[in-house]
């Protein structure tokens, strides 16, 4: 066997890499499809979980991924419960919901956190509509007259829900999976 064949094979491979794409058939336009981003890797809030924690994780895997102190106690009967980071001053500010021992939702009631897509507590309905466009579904608030829920289906199985007050200002938001995302009283 000749020692020149590896050199010839290398040249052939390099030439193949340098070829321009084939032109489109006459009368058709070449198209390139670009997928929309699922989430911002720098953001903690995601449609499929929070940081390294993903919906569906059990309590043990969740705690391992969190790597910090959490307040709250799992239930023994599989019912709904919340875990909150130790740095939270009020459970209404931030919490992770579990049901049947699985992470299913997180709730945010402060303006520090940013929802997937850029929404925040303190924004108004029009700002949310500008960010999320036609993906926003509005429904009346269960308890507050003139207030609304703004539901945004995520790119994964997760759903984002903003709550407004009667003036149209976002007071809190949550991300989770059905049916738990729709528990308006949390675990109550």
XYZ file of C-alpha atoms in Angstrom:
188
model
C 0.000 0.000 0.000
C 1.301 3.429 -0.898
C 2.252 5.938 1.782
C 0.652 8.677 -0.345
C -2.977 7.535 0.256
C -3.330 9.249 3.699
C -2.189 12.509 2.113
C -4.635 12.116 -0.788
C -7.504 11.269 1.609
C -6.743 14.356 3.731
C -6.750 16.594 0.653
C -10.066 15.111 -0.495
C -11.668 15.693 2.927
C -10.430 19.282 3.064
C -11.789 19.972 -0.410
C -15.203 18.593 0.603
C -15.329 20.945 3.595
C -14.745 23.928 1.353
C -17.694 23.369 -1.001
C -20.416 25.992 -1.192
C -23.995 24.842 -0.608
C -25.879 23.713 -3.671
C -28.018 26.464 -5.212
C -31.789 26.350 -4.769
C -33.940 25.037 -7.539
C -35.100 27.765 -9.939
C -38.079 29.680 -8.583
C -37.502 28.666 -4.934
C -35.797 30.600 -2.219
C -33.260 29.065 0.101
C -34.411 29.206 3.702
C -32.633 28.824 6.984
C -34.608 27.829 10.048
C -33.432 29.181 13.366
C -35.020 27.768 16.512
C -36.217 30.228 19.123
C -34.212 30.035 22.343
C -35.841 27.958 25.052
C -34.340 29.987 27.872
C -31.537 32.336 28.781
C -28.714 30.237 30.244
C -27.705 33.134 32.512
C -31.181 33.401 34.046
C -32.190 31.366 37.087
C -35.912 31.432 36.304
C -36.763 29.004 33.524
C -39.885 27.419 32.031
C -38.585 23.968 32.979
C -37.431 24.767 36.504
C -35.206 27.148 38.421
C -31.419 27.218 38.048
C -30.209 23.616 38.124
C -33.502 22.349 39.557
C -35.935 20.853 37.033
C -39.620 20.152 37.406
C -40.175 16.528 38.334
C -37.068 16.225 40.532
C -37.651 14.523 43.841
C -36.868 16.316 47.110
C -33.446 14.682 47.523
C -32.252 15.505 43.986
C -33.644 19.032 44.340
C -31.728 19.658 47.583
C -28.553 18.291 46.021
C -28.922 20.622 43.012
C -29.784 23.612 45.253
C -26.678 23.164 47.424
C -27.947 25.591 50.050
C -30.089 25.659 53.141
C -33.824 25.334 52.695
C -36.616 25.872 55.216
C -39.691 23.666 55.124
C -40.511 20.068 55.776
C -41.661 17.482 53.246
C -45.002 15.870 53.989
C -45.173 12.141 54.573
C -48.512 11.713 52.794
C -47.411 13.179 49.443
C -49.487 16.333 49.824
C -48.369 19.765 48.712
C -45.608 21.639 50.594
C -43.146 24.479 50.012
C -39.408 24.759 50.546
C -37.923 28.248 50.818
C -34.311 29.394 50.758
C -33.061 30.391 54.227
C -32.338 33.943 52.994
C -36.031 34.617 52.279
C -37.593 36.987 54.812
C -41.189 36.072 53.938
C -42.472 32.854 52.367
C -44.620 35.053 50.072
C -41.429 36.438 48.475
C -40.127 33.167 47.040
C -40.835 29.457 47.377
C -40.530 26.068 45.686
C -43.683 23.929 45.578
C -43.611 20.149 45.819
C -46.438 17.660 45.414
C -46.184 13.872 45.657
C -42.534 14.483 46.579
C -41.725 16.184 43.233
C -40.749 19.776 42.372
C -43.703 21.203 40.414
C -43.682 25.011 40.715
C -41.971 28.090 42.110
C -43.639 31.311 43.255
C -42.112 34.795 43.233
C -43.549 37.800 45.054
C -40.639 40.237 44.808
C -39.251 42.573 42.153
C -35.695 41.192 42.390
C -36.344 38.044 40.364
C -36.938 38.123 36.613
C -39.353 35.670 35.005
C -38.429 33.707 31.882
C -38.813 36.176 29.014
C -38.090 39.278 31.147
C -41.285 39.955 33.142
C -41.093 41.172 36.746
C -43.279 42.170 39.644
C -43.916 45.905 39.366
C -44.458 45.921 35.595
C -47.859 46.708 34.115
C -50.019 44.561 31.833
C -48.934 46.419 28.675
C -45.268 45.816 29.445
C -46.008 42.101 29.841
C -47.934 42.075 26.553
C -44.984 43.787 24.845
C -42.579 41.126 26.154
C -44.740 38.054 25.520
C -46.958 39.189 22.616
C -49.794 36.940 21.511
C -48.737 34.233 23.968
C -50.496 36.031 26.844
C -53.905 34.659 27.847
C -55.790 36.917 30.264
C -58.401 35.709 32.768
C -60.104 37.370 35.752
C -58.498 37.049 39.181
C -60.339 34.660 41.469
C -60.358 36.952 44.521
C -59.593 40.544 43.473
C -62.149 42.479 41.406
C -60.553 44.138 38.367
C -57.350 42.083 38.725
C -56.136 39.433 36.270
C -54.029 36.353 35.704
C -51.785 36.552 32.636
C -50.850 33.050 31.503
C -47.911 32.410 29.166
C -47.297 28.891 27.854
C -43.607 28.042 27.965
C -41.352 26.423 25.413
C -41.229 23.280 27.531
C -44.064 21.841 29.586
C -43.810 24.773 32.007
C -46.271 27.647 32.232
C -45.718 31.192 33.526
C -48.562 32.999 35.326
C -48.459 36.674 36.321
C -50.958 38.079 38.829
C -52.029 41.719 38.676
C -53.806 44.048 41.046
C -56.893 46.043 39.991
C -54.640 48.802 38.603
C -52.986 46.340 36.192
C -49.642 46.160 38.036
C -47.894 42.775 38.349
C -47.825 41.799 42.029
C -46.372 38.300 41.744
C -45.667 35.501 39.295
C -45.126 31.760 39.250
C -43.803 29.075 36.913
C -44.818 25.443 37.051
C -46.455 22.494 35.422
C -50.159 21.702 35.182
C -52.181 21.174 37.257
C -50.141 22.738 40.093
C -49.480 25.986 38.181
C -53.226 26.639 38.416
C -53.534 26.198 42.200
C -54.448 29.824 42.959
C -54.073 29.326 46.726
C -50.724 27.554 46.488
C -50.827 24.532 48.798
C -53.906 25.703 50.701
